[in-house]
PDB file of C-alpha atoms and ligand atoms in Angstrom:
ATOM      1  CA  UNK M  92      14.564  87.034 115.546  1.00 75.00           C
ATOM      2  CA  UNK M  93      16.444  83.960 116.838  1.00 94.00           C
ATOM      3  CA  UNK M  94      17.553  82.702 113.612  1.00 98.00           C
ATOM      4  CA  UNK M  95      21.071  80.778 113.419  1.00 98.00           C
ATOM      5  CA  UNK M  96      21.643  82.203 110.034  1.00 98.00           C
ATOM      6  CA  UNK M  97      20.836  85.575 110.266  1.00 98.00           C
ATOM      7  CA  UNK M  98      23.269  85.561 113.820  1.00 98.00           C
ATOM      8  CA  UNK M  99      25.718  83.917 110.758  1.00 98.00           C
ATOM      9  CA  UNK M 100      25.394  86.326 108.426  1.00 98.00           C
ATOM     10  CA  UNK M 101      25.842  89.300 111.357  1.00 97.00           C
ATOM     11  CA  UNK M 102      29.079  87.760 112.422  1.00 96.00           C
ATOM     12  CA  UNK M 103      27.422  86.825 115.899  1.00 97.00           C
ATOM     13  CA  UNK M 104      27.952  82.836 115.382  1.00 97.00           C
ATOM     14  CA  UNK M 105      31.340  82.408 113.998  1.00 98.00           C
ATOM     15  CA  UNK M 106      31.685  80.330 110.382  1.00 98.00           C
ATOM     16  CA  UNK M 107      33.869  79.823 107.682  1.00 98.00           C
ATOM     17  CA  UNK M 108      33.761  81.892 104.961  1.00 98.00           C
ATOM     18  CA  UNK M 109      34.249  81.690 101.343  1.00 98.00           C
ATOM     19  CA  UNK M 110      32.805  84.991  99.988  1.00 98.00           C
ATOM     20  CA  UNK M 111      30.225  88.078 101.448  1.00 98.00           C
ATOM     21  CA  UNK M 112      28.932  90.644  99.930  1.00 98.00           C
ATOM     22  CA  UNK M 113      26.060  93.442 100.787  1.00 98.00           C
ATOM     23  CA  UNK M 114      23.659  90.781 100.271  1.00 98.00           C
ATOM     24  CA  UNK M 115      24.596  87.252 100.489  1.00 98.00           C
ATOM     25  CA  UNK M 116      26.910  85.224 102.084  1.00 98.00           C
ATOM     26  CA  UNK M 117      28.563  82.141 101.325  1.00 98.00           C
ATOM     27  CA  UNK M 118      30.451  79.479 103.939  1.00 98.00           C
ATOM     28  CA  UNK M 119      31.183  76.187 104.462  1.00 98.00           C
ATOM     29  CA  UNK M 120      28.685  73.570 105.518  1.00 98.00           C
ATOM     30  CA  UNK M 121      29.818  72.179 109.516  1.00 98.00           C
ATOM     31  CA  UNK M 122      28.714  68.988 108.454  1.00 98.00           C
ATOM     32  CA  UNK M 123      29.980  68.179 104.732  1.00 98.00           C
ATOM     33  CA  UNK M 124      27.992  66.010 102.868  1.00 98.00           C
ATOM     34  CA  UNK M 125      30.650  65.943 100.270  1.00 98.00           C
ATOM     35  CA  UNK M 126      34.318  66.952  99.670  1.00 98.00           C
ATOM     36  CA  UNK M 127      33.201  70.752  98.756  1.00 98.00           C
ATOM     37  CA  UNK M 128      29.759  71.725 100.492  1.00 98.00           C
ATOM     38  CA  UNK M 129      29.083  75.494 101.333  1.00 98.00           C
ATOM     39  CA  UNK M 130      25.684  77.220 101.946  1.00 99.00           C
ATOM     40  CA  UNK M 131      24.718  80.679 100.627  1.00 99.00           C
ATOM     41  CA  UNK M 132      22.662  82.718 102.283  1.00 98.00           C
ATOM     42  CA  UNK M 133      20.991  85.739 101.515  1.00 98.00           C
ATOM     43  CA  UNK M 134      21.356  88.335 104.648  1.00 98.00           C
ATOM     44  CA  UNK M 135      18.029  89.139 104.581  1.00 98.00           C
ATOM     45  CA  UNK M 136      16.044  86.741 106.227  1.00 98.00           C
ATOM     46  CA  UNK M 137      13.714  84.734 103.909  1.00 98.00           C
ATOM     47  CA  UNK M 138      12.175  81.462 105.637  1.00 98.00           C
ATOM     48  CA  UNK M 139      12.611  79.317 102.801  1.00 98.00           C
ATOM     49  CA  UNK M 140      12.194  79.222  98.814  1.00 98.00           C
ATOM     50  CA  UNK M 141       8.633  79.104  99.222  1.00 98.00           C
ATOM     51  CA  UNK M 142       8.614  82.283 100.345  1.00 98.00           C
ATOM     52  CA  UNK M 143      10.304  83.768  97.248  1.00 98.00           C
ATOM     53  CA  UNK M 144       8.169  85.932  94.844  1.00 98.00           C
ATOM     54  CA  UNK M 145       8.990  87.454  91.755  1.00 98.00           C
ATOM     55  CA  UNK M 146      10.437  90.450  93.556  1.00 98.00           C
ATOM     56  CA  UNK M 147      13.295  88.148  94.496  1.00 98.00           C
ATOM     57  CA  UNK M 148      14.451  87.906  91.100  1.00 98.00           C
ATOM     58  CA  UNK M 149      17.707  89.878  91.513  1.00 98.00           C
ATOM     59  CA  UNK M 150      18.385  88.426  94.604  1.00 98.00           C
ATOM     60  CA  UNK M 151      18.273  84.787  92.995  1.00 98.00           C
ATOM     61  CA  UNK M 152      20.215  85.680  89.825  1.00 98.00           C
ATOM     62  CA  UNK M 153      23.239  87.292  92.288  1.00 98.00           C
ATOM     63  CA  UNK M 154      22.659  84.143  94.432  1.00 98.00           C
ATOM     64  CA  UNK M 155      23.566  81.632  91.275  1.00 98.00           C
ATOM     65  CA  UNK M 156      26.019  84.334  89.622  1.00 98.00           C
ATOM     66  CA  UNK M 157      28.319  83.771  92.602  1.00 98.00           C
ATOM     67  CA  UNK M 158      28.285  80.313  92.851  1.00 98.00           C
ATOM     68  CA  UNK M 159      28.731  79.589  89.610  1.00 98.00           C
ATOM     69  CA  UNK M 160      31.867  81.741  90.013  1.00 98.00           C
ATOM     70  CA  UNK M 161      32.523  80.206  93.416  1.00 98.00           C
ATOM     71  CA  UNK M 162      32.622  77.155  91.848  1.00 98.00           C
ATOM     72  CA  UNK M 163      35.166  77.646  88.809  1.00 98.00           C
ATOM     73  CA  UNK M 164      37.249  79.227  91.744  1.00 98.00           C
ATOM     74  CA  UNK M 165      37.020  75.724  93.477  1.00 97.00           C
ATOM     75  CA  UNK M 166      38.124  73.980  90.296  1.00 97.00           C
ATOM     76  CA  UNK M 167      34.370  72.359  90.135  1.00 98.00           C
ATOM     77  CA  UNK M 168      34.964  71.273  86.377  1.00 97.00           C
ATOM     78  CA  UNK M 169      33.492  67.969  86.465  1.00 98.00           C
ATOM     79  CA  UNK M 170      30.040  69.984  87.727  1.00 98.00           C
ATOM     80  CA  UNK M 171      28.442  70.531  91.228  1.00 98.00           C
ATOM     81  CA  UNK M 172      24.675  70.590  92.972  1.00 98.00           C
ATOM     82  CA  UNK M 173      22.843  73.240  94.431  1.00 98.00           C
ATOM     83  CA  UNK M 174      20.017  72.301  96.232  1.00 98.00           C
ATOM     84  CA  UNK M 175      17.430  74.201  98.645  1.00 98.00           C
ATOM     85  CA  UNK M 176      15.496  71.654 100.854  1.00 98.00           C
ATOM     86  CA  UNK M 177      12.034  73.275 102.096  1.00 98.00           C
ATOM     87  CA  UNK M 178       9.455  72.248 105.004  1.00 98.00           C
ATOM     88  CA  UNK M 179       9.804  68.937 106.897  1.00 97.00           C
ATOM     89  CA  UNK M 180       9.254  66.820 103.959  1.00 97.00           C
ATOM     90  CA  UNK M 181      12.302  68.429 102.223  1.00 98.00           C
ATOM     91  CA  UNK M 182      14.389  68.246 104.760  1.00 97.00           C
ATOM     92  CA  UNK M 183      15.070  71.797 105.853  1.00 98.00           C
ATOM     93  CA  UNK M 184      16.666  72.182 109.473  1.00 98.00           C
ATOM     94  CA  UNK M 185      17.478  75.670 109.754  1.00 98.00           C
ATOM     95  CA  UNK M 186      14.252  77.911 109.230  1.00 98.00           C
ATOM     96  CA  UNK M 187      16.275  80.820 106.347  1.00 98.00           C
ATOM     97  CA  UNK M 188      16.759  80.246 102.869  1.00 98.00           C
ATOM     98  CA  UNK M 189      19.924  78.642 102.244  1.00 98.00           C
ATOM     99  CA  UNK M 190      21.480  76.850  99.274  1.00 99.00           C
ATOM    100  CA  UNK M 191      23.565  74.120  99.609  1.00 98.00           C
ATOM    101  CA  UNK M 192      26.224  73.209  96.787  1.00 98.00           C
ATOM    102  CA  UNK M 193      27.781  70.162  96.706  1.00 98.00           C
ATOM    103  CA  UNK M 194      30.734  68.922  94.881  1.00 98.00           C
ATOM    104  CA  UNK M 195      33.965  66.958  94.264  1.00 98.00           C
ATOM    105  CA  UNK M 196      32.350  63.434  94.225  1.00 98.00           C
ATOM    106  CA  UNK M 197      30.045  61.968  92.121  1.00 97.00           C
ATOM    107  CA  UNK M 198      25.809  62.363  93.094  1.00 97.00           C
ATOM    108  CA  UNK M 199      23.522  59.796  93.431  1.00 96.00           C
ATOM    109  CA  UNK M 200      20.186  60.500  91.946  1.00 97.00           C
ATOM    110  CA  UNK M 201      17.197  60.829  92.987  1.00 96.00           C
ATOM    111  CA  UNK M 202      18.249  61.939  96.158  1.00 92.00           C
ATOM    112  CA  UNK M 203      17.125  60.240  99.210  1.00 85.00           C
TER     113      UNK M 203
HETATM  114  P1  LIG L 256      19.058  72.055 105.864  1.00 52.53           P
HETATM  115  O1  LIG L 256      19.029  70.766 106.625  1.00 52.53           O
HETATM  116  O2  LIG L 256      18.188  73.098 106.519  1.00 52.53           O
HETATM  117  O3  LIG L 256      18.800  71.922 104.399  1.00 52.53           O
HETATM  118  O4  LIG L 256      20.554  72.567 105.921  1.00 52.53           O
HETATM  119  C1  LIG L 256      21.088  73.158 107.058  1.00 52.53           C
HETATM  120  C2  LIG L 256      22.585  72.961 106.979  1.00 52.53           C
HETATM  121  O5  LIG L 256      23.192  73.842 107.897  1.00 52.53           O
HETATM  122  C3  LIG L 256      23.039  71.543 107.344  1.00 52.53           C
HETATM  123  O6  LIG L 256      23.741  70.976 106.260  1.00 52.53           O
HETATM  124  C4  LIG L 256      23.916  71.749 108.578  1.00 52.53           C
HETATM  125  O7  LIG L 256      25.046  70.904 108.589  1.00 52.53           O
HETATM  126  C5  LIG L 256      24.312  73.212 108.460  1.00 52.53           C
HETATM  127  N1  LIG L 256      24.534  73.859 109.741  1.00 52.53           N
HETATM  128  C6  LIG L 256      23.746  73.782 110.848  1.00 52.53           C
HETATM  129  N2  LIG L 256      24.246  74.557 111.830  1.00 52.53           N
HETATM  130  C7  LIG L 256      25.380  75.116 111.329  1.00 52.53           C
HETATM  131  C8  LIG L 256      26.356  76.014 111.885  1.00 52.53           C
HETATM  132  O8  LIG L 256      26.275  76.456 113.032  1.00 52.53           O
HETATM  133  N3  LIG L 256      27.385  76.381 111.073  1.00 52.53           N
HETATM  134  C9  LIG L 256      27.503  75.911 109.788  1.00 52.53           C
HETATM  135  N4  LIG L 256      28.556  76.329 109.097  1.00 52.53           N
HETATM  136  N5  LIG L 256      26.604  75.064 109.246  1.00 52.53           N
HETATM  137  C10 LIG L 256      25.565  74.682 110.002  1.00 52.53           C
HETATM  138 ZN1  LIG L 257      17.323  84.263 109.454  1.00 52.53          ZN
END
């Protein structure tokens, strides 16, 4: 399939990484949108959170497990955003799950 984040996640488009495991991946964003903005992706393709089901459930709980510890790593006491844009409307670019986490500034809200 020619998916830039699966070629990511098999090491075939070079990125930054912050932490990898059997299942996920996490690196930083090539365009920050904020001081500290990585992406986590799980390795298995998945178009997008609305492709989810319940059997993801253990995927999802690793998926906010280690970026919850990512972030204490990163010294993200003040707090931090994860966000997973979906479709067009949402704003999604690249067609495999991703979250985005965002931190060391201040958020507007709502979001654009
Ligand atoms: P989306 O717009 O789908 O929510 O988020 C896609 C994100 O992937 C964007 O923030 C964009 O900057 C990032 N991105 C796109 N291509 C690459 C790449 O080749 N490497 C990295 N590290 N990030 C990328
Ligand atoms: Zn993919």
């Amino acid at each position: 399939m020619d998916c830039l984040f699966c070629k990511i996640a098999a090491g075939e488009i070079p990125s930054t990484k912050l932490y990898e495991d059997g299942t996920l991946l996490a690196f930083y964003d090539i365009e920050p949108q904020a001081p500290l903005h990585f992406l986590v992706i799980p390795k298995q393709h998945i178009d997008s959170a609305a492709a989810l089901t319940e059997q993801d459930a253990s995927l999802l709980g690793h998926i906010y497990a280690v970026i919850a510890r990512l972030c204490a790593e990163q010294g993200c006491e003040n707090g931090y955003r994860v966000v997973t844009n979906v479709g067009r409307d949402g704003g999604q670019s690249v067609g495999h799950l991703h979250f985005h986490v965002l931190a060391k500034r201040s958020l507007a809200w709502p979001p654009g």
